[in-house]
Structure formats: C-alpha cells, structure tokens
CSV table of C-alpha atoms and ligand atoms in Angstrom, one decimal:
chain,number,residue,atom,x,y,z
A,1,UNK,CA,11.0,20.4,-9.0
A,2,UNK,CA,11.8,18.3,-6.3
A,3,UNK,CA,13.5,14.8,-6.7
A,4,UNK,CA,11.6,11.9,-4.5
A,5,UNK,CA,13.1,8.7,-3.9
A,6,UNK,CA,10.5,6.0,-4.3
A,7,UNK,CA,11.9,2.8,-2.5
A,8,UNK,CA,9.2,-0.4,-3.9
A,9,UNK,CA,8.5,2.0,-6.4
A,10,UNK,CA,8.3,-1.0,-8.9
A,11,UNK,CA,5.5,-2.3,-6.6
A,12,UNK,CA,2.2,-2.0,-7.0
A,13,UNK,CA,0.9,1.5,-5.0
A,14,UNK,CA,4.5,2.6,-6.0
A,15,UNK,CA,4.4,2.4,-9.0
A,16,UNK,CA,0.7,4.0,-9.2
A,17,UNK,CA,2.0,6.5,-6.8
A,18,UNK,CA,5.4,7.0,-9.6
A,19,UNK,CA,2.9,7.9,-12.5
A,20,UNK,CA,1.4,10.7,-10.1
A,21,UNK,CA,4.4,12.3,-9.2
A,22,UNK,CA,5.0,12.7,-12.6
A,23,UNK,CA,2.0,14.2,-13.4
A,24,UNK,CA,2.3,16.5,-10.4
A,25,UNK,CA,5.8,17.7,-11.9
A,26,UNK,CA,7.8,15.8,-9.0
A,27,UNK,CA,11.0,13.9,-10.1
A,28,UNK,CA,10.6,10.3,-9.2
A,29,UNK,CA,13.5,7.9,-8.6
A,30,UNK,CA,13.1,3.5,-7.7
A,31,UNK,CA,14.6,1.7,-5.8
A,32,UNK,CA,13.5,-2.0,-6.0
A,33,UNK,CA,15.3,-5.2,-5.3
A,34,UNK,CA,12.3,-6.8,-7.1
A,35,UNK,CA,11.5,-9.2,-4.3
A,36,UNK,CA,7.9,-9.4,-4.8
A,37,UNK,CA,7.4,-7.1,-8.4
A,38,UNK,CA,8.6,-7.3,-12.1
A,39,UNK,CA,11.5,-5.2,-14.2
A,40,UNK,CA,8.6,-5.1,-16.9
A,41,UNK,CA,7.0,-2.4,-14.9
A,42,UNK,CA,9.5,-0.1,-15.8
A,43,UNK,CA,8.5,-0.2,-19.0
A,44,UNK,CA,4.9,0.4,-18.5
A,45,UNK,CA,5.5,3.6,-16.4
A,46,UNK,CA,7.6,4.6,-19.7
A,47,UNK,CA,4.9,3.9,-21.7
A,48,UNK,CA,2.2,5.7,-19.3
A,49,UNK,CA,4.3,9.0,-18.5
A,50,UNK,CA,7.0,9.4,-22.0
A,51,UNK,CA,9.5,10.0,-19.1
A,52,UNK,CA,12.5,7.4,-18.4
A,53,UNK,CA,12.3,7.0,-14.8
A,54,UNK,CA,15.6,6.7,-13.2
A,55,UNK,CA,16.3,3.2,-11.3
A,56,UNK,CA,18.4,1.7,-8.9
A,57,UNK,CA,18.6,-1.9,-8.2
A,58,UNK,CA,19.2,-1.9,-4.9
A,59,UNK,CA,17.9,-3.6,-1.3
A,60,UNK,CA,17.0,-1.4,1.6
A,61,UNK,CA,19.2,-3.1,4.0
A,62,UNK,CA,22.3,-2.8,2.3
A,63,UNK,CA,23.3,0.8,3.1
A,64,UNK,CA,26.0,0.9,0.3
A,65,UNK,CA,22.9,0.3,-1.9
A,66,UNK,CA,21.2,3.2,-0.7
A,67,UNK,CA,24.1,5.6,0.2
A,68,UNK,CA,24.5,5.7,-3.9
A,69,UNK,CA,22.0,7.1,-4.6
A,70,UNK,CA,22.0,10.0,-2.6
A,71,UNK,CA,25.1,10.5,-2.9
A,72,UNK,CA,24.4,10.7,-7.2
A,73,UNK,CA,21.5,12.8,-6.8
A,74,UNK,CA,19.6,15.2,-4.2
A,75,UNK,CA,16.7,13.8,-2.7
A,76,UNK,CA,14.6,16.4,-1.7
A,77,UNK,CA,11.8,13.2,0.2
A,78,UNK,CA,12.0,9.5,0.6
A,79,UNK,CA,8.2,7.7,0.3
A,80,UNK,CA,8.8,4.5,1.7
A,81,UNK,CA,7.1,1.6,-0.1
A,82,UNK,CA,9.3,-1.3,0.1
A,83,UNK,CA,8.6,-3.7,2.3
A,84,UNK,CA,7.3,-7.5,2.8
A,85,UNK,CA,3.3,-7.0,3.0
A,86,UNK,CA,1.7,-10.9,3.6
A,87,UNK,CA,0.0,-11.5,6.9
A,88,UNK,CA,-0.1,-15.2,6.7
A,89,UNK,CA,3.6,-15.2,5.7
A,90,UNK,CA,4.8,-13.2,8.7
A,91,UNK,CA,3.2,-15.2,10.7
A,92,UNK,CA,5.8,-18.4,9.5
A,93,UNK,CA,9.0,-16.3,8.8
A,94,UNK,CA,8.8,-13.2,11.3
A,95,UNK,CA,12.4,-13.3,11.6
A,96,UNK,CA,12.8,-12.3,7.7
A,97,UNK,CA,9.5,-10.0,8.2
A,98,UNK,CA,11.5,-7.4,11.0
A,99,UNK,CA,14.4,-7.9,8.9
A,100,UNK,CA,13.1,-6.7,5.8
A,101,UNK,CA,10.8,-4.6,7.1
A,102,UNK,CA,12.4,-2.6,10.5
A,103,UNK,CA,15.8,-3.0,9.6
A,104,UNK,CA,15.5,-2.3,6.2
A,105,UNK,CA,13.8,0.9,7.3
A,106,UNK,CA,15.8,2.2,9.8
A,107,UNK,CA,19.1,1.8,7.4
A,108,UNK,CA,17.2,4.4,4.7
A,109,UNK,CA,16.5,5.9,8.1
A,110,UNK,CA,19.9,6.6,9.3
A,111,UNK,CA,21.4,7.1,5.6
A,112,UNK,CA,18.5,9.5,5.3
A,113,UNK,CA,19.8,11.5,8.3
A,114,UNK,CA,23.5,11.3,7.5
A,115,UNK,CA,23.0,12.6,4.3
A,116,UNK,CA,20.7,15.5,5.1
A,117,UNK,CA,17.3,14.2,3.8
A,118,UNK,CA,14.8,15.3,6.4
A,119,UNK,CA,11.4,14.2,4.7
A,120,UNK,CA,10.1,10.5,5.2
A,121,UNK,CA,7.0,9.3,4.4
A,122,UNK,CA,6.0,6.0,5.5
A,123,UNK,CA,3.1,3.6,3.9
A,124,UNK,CA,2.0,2.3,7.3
A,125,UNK,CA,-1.4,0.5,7.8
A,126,UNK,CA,-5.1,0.2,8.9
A,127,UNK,CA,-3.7,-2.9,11.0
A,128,UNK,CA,-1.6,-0.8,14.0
A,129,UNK,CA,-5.8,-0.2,15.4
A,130,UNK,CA,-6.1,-3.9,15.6
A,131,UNK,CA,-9.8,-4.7,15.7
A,132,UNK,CA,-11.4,-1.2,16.4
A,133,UNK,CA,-13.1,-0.9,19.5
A,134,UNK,CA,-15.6,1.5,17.5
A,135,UNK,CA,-15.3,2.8,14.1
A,136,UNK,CA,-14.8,4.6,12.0
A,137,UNK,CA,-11.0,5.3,13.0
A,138,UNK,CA,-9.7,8.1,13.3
A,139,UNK,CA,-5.9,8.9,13.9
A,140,UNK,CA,-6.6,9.1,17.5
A,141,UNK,CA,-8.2,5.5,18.2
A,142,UNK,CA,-5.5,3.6,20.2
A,143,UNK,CA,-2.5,1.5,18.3
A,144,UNK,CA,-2.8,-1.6,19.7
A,145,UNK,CA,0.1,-4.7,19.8
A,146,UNK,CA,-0.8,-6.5,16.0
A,147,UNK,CA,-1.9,-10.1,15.7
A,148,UNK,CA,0.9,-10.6,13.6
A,149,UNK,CA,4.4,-9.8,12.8
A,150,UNK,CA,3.5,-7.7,9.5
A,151,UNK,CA,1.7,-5.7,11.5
A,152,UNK,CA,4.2,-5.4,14.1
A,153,UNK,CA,6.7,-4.5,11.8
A,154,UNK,CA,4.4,-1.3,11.1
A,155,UNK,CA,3.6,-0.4,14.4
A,156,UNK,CA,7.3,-0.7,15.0
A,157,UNK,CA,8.7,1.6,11.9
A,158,UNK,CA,6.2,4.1,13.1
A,159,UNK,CA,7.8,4.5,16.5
A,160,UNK,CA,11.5,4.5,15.4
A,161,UNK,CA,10.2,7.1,12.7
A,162,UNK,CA,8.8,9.1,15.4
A,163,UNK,CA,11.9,8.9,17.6
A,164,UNK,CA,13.7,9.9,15.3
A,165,UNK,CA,12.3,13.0,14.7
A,166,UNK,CA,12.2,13.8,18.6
A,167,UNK,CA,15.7,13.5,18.3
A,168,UNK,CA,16.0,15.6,15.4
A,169,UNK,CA,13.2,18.1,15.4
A,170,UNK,CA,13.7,19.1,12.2
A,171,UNK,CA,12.8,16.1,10.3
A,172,UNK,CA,9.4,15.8,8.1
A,173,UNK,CA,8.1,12.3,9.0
A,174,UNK,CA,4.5,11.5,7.7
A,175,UNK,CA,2.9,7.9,8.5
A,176,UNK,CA,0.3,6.9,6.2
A,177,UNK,CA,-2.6,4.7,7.0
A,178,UNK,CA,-3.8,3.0,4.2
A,179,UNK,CA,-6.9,1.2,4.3
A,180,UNK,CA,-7.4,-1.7,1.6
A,181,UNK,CA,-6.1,-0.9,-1.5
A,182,UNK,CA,-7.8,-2.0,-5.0
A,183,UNK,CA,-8.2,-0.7,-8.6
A,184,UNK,CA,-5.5,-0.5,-11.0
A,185,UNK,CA,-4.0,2.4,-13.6
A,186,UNK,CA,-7.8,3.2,-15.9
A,187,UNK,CA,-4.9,2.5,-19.1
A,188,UNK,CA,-5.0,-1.3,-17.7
A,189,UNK,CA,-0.6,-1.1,-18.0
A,190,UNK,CA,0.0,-1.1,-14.4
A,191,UNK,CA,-1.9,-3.5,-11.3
A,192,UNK,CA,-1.6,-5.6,-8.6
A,193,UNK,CA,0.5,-8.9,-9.6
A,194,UNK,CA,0.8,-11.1,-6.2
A,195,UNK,CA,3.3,-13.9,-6.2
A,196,UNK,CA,0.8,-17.5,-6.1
A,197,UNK,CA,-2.5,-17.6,-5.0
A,198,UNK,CA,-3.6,-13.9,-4.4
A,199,UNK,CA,-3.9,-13.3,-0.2
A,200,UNK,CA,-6.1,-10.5,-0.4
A,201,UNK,CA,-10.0,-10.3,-2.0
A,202,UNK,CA,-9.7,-8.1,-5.1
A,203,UNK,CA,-6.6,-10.0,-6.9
A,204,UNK,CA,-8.7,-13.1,-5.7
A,205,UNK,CA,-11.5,-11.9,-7.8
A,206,UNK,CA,-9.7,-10.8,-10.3
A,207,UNK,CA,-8.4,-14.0,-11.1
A,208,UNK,CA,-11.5,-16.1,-10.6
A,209,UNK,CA,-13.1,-13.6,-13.4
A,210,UNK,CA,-10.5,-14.4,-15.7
A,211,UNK,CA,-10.3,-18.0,-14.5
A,212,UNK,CA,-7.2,-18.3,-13.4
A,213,UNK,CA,-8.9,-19.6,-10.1
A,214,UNK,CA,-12.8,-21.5,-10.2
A,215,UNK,CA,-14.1,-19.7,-7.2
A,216,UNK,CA,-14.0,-17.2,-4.5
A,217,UNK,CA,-14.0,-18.6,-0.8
A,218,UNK,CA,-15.9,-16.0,1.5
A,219,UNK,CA,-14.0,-16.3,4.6
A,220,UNK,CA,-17.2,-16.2,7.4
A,221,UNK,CA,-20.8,-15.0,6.6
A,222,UNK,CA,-21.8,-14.8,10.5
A,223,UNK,CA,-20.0,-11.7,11.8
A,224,UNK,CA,-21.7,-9.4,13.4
A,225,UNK,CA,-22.4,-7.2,10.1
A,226,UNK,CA,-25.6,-6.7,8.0
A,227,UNK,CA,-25.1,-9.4,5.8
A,228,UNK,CA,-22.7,-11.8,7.9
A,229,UNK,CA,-19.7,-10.7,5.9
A,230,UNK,CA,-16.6,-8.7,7.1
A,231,UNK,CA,-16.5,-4.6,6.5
A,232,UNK,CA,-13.7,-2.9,5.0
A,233,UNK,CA,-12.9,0.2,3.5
A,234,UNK,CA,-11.4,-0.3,0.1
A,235,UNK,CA,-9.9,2.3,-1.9
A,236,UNK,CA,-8.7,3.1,-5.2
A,237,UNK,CA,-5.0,2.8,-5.7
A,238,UNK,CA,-5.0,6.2,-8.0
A,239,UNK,CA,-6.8,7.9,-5.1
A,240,UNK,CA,-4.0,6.2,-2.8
A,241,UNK,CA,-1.2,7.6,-4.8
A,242,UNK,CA,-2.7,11.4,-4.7
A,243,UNK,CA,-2.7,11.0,-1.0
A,244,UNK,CA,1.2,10.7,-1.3
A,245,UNK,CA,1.3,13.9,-4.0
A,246,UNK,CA,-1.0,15.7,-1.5
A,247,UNK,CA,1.0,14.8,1.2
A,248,UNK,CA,4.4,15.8,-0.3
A,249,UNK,CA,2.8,19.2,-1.4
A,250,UNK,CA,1.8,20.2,2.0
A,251,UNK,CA,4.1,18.4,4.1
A,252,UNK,CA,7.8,18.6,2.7
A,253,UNK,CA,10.0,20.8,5.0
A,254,UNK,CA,7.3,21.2,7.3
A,255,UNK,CA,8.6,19.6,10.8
A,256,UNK,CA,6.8,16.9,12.8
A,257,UNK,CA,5.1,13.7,12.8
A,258,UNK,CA,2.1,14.2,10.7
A,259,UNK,CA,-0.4,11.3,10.4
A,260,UNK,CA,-3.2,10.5,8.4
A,261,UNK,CA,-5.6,7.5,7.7
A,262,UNK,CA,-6.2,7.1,3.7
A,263,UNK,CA,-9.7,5.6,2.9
A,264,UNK,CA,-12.6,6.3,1.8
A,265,UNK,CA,-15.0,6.8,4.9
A,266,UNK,CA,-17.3,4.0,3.4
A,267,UNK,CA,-17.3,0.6,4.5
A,268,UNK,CA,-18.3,-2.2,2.3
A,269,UNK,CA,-19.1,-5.8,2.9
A,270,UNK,CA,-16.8,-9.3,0.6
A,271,UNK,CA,-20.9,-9.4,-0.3
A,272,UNK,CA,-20.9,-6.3,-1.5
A,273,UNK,CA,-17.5,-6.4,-3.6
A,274,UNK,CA,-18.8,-9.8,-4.8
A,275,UNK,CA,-21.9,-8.1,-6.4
A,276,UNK,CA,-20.5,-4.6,-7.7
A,277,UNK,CA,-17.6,-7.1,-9.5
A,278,UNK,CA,-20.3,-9.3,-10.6
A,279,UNK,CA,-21.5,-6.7,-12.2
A,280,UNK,CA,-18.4,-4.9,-13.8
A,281,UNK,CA,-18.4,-8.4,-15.4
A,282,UNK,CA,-21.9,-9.2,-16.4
A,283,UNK,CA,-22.7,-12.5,-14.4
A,284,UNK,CA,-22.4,-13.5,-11.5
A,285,UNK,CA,-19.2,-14.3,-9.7
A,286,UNK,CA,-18.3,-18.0,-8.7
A,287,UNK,CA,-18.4,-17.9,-4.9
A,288,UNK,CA,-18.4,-20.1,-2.0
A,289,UNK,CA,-18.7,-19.3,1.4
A,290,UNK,CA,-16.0,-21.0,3.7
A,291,UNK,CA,-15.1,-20.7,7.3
A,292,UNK,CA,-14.0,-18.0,9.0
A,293,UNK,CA,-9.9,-16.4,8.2
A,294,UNK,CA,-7.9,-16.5,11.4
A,295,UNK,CA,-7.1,-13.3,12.2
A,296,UNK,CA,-9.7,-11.4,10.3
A,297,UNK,CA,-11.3,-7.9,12.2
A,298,UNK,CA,-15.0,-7.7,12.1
A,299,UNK,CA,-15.1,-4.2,10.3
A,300,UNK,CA,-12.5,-1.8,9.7
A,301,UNK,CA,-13.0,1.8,7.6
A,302,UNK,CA,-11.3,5.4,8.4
A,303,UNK,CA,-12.8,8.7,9.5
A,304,UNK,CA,-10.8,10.1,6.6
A,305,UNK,CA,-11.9,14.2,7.6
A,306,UNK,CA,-7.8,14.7,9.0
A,307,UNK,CA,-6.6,14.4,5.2
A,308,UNK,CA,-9.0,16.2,3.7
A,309,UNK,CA,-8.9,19.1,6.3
A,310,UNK,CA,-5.6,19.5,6.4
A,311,UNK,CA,-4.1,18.2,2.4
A,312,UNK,CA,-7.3,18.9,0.9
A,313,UNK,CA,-7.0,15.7,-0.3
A,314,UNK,CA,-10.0,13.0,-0.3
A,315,UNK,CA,-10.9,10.2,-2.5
A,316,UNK,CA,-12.5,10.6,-5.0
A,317,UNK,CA,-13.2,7.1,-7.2
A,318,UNK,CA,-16.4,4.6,-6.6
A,319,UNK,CA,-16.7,1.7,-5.7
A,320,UNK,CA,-17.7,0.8,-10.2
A,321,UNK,CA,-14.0,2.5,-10.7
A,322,UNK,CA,-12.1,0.4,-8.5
A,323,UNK,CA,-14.1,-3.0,-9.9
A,324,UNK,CA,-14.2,-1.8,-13.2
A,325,UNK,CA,-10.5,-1.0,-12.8
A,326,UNK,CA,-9.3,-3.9,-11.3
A,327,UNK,CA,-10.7,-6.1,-14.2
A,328,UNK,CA,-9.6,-4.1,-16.9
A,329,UNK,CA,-6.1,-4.8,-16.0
A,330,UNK,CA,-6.6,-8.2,-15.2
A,331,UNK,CA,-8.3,-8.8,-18.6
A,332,UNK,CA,-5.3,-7.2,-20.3
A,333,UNK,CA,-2.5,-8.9,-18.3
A,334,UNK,CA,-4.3,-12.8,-17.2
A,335,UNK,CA,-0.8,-14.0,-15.7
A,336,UNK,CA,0.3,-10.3,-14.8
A,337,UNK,CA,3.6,-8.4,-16.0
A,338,UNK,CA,5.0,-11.5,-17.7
A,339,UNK,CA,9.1,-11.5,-17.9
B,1,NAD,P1,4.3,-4.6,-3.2
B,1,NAD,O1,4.9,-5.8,-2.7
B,1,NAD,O2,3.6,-4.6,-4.5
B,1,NAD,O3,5.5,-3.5,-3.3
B,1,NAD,C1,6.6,-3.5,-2.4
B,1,NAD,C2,7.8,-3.3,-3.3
B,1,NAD,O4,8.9,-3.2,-2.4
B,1,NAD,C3,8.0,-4.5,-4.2
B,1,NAD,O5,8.3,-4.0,-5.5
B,1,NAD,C4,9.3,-5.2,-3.7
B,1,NAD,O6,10.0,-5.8,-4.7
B,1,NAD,C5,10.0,-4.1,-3.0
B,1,NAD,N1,10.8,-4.5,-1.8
B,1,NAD,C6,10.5,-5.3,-0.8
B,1,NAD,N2,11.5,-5.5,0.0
B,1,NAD,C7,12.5,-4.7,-0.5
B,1,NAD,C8,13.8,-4.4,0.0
B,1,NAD,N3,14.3,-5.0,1.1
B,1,NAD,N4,14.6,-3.6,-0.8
B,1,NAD,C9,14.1,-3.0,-1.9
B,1,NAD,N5,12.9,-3.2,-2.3
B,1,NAD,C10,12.1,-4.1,-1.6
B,1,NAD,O7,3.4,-4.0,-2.1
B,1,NAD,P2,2.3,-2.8,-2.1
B,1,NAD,O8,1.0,-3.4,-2.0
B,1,NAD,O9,2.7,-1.9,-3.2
B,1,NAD,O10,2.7,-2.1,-0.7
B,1,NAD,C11,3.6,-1.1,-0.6
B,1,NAD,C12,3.7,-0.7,0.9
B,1,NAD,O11,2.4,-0.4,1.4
B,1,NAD,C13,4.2,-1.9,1.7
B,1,NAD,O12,5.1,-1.3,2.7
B,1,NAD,C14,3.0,-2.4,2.4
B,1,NAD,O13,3.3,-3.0,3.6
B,1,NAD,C15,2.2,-1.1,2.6
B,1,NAD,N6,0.7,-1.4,2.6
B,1,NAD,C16,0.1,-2.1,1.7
B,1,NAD,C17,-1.2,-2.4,1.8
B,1,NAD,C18,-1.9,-3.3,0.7
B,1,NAD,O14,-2.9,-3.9,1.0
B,1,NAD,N7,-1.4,-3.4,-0.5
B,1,NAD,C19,-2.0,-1.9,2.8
B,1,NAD,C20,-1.3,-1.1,3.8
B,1,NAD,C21,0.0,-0.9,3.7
B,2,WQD,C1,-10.6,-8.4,2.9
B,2,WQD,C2,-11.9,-9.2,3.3
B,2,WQD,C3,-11.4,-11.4,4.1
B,2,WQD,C4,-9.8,-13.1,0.5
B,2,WQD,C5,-5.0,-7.1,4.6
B,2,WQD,C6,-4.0,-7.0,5.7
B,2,WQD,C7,-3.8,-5.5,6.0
B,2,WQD,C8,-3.6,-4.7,4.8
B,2,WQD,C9,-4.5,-5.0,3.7
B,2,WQD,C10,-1.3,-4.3,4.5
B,2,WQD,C11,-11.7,-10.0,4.6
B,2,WQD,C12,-12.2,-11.5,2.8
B,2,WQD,C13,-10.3,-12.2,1.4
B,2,WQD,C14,-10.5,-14.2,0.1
B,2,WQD,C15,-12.4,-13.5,1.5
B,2,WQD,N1,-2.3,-4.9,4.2
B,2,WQD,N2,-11.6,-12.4,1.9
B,2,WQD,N3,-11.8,-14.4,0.6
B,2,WQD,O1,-7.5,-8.7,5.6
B,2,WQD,O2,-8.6,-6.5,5.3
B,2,WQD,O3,-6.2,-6.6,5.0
B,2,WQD,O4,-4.6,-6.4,3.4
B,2,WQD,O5,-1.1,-3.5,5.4
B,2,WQD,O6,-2.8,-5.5,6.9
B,2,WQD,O7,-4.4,-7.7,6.8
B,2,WQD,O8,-7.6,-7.6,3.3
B,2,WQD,O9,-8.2,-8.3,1.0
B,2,WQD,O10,-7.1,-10.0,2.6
B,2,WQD,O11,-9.5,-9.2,3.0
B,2,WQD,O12,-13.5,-13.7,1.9
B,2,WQD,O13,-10.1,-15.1,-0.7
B,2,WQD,O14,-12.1,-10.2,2.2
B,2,WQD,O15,-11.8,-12.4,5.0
B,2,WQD,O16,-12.9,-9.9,5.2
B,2,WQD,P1,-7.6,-7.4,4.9
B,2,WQD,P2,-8.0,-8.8,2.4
C-alpha cells in the first residue's frame, strides 16, 4: 500500500486524518516539529490503531529535515498539515506566519519535486472566499485578498502549488477547503489541544464545560442572521480526515489541480452550537454575549456537491456527534495531552 507522508501529522486533523489512513490500509509517516502539538499523541495513535507509526522530528523549512525522509523511504503522497493556523496571531507576527507557512511549503515543495513525489495535498481554507458575496460556496466563488496574513499564507500556497504543477504537468496537487473543524476521535484519545486560551468556539466550549474557563463570550448577536449570531459550517474532524482518504483514493497519480470545499452544506449559528452543546451536557452553557470579533464574516458554509460527485465522499456525522464528541475528549483529557 502506498506510504503518505503526513507533515503536522501530530496535530490535531493530522492526527485524526493518521488513524484513517490506517484504517484505509495506507502507510502513514509524521513529520512534526511539535510547535503547536504534543509527543503524547504518538502514543494515543499507538493505542487507537496497534500500529507504531513511523516519525520524524523534523521542521518543514529545513530541507535537510525533509530530504531524509524521502530519501529513507518512498513516498508515494505528501498531505500537508503543518502549518501556523491563529488569525489573531498573524495578524502581530506575519513575518513568522509566511515563513512557516509559504516557505515552509514551498521547501516540501521543491524537495517533493527533486525527489520524484508528484502528489501534494494541501489543507487550505474556507478563508481564501473572504466574506462570500452569496453562499453557499462553491469552488468557483471568487478568492479574494484575506483580512489577514493566515489567510494570506493560504491563498498564497495555493498559487505556488498550482504553478507548480503548470510547470510540471504531471504533478497531483489537490487543495482542500476545510470549513470549521470540530469533534474529536469517538474513543476520547485524540482532540483539539490549543496552546492558552482557545481562539476558536468549540475548544472555547469545551473548556467552559469542564471549567477550565467561567463563560463563553458570543462575539456579536446583531448580524444580519436569524438569530443575530454568525453562521458557519462546522464539521466533524473524522468526516474531515475521510475527505483526505477519499481524496488520496481517487486523486493519487491522477494529474492536475483538483479542488474541493470540505463541509457539511449546513450552516449553523454560535446560538445554535451553544444549545446542541448545552445539551450534550445537560444544562445550560455559561454564556455571555460580547461585542462584535474584528474580522469575523457574517455567514460562511460550502456547496459541498464537487466532493461528493466526484470522491463520493460527503460527511456524514451530526451536529449531537461533533458536540457529543468534542466533550467526551475534553472530559477525559481537562488540560489536554499532558507531557
Ligand atoms: P494544528 O496546529 O493542530 O496542527 C499543525 C501541526 O503542524 C502541529 O502539530 C504543529 O506542531 C505542526 N507544525 C507547524 N509548523 C511546523 C513546521 N514548520 N514544521 C513541522 N511541523 C510544523 O492545526 P490543525 O487544526 O490540525 O490544522 C492543520 C492544517 O489545517 C493547518 O495547515 C491549518 O492551517 C489548516 N486548517 C485548519 C483549520 C482549523 O480550523 N483547524 C481550518 C482550515 C485549515
Ligand atoms: C466561529 C464563530 C466567532 C469564539 C477560524 C479561522 C478560519 C479557520 C477556522 C483555519 C464566529 C464565534 C468564537 C468565541 C464566539 N481556520 N466565537 N466566541 O472564525 O469561523 O474560523 O477557524 O483556516 O480561517 O478564521 O472560527 O471557531 O473562531 O469562530 O462567539 O470565544 O464563533 O465570532 O462567529 P472562524 P471560530
């Protein structure tokens, strides 16, 4: 079976995305430089597969790092996971954000092509549309210049990626679009562990249900939307990481630049996420609503028919999974992978 480089594969969608490669018979191999994840994770994925996953310490700017490993095994695709991923941060160190970020990826870029590899798959983002002009998005609405370096940085990787391949036609290079990702492993071994005071809504919660944190700010409740809150299009990181098997399956050795949005189709409100994970927990969740997040799009969720017409992929968890989910590991891990 093929062997698939996993760079951030000690992350958290890599390492979701590890456990179902396994399962799809594909040979997984990480490489992490642990910047924003734990070593304990490694562990887990022992515990959830029985298989010792090989890894490499390694950082994706330092080609020596990389050249290693390809040159101690064949690598048959590259999924791209590593990568700096906080807005607010980018916006105060953009400078270390294209660093890590563009020319971390167009090193495993040119090692990729020097040593032969011709499949790349990217974890791009919802954020190259910007706020929509309608939705839901399809790969066709217009990329527009991000509010903020992240973003940038993703806009940017996809256009080297896709020079690239111009120049050498033979290359596989497939740019995901991931929507919001939430949920955690259903064996509650393997989540998402931010660094600090969570940036994004479902580690907030998370850690307000455990009480880690007292309450959840809601950031606005007088958009434009049915109840005032922002839309988004959340989906379950086990669903997320069957996009990549799906993806792999019908897309290795197959030439172009393929592109695909991953969500759901269904947009929900914080409001919304607020009551279903109320519910998963049996009372309701501390809130407060606050001003308005700089930066924040009104409503944001994906036409997600191109995936599911062409990798017959689509997801298939509810919204109860992904709350449900997310808790269970919380519950079992309050301060996260603890080293
Ligand atoms: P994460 O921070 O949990 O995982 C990224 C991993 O990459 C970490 O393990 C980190 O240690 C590693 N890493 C970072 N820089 C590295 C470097 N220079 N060399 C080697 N390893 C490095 O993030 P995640 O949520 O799993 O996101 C994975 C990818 O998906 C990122 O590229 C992110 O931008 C993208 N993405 C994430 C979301 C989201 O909301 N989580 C949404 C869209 C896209
Ligand atoms: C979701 C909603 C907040 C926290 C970000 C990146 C995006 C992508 C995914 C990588 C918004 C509200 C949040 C809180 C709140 N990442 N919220 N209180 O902003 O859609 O996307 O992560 O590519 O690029 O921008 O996700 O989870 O931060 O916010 O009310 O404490 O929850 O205002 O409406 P977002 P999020």
């Amino acid at each position: 079976m093929a062997t698939i480089l996993v760079t951030g594969g000690a992350g958290y969608i890599g390492s979701h995305t590890v456990v179902e490669l396994v399962k799809a018979g594909y040979e997984p191999i990480i490489f992490d430089n642990f910047s924003n994840s734990k070593p304990a994770v490694l562990a887990r994925l022992h515990k959830i597969t029985g298989k010792n996953i090989p890894f490499y310490s390694g950082d994706i700017r330092v080609r020596e790092q990389l050249e290693k490993v390809f040159d101690e095994n064949k690598i048959d695709a590259v999924i791209h996971f590593a990568g700096l991923k906080a807005v607010g941060e980018s916006v105060k160190k953009p400078l270390e954000y294209y660093d890590n970020n563009v020319n971390g990826s167009r090193t495993l870029l040119m090692v990729m092509r020097d040593k032969g590899c011709k499949n790349f798959i990217f974890s791009s983002s919802a954020t190259v549309y910007g706020e929509p002009d309608s939705v839901p998005l399809t790969e066709n609405s217009p990329v527009k210049r991000a509010n903020c370096p992240y973003g940038q940085t993703k806009i940017d990787v996809e256009y080297m990626a896709e020079e690239l391949q111009k120049a050498c036609p033979d290359f596989s290079v497939t740019l995901l679009r991931y929507f919001n990702p939430v949920g955690a492993h259903e064996s509650g071994l393997i989540g998402e562990d931010p660094r600090g005071i969570p940036n994004n809504l479902m580690p907030y919660l998370t850690q307000v249900a455990v009480g880690r944190l007292p309450y959840l700010n809601i950031f606005g409740n007088d958009y434009p939307t049915p109840d005032g809150t922002c839309i988004r299009d959340y989906i379950h990181v086990v669903d997320l990481a069957l996009g990549h098997v799906a993806a792999l399956n019908k897309l290795m050795n197959v030439p172009g630049v393929h592109i695909y949005n991953l969500g759901t189709g269904i947009g929900y409100s914080v409001l919304d996420m607020v009551n279903a994970f109320s519910k998963a927990i049996g009372h309701e969740l501390p809130h407060k609503f606050a001003p308005r997040r700089a930066g924040d799009v009104v409503q944001c969720y994906a036409d997600p028919k191109k995936a599911f017409e062409d990798l017959g992929w689509k997801a298939l968890k509810t919204l109860e999974d992904m709350t449900a989910d997310s808790y269970n590991w919380q519950k079992n891990n309050p301060q996260g992978y603890e080293d």
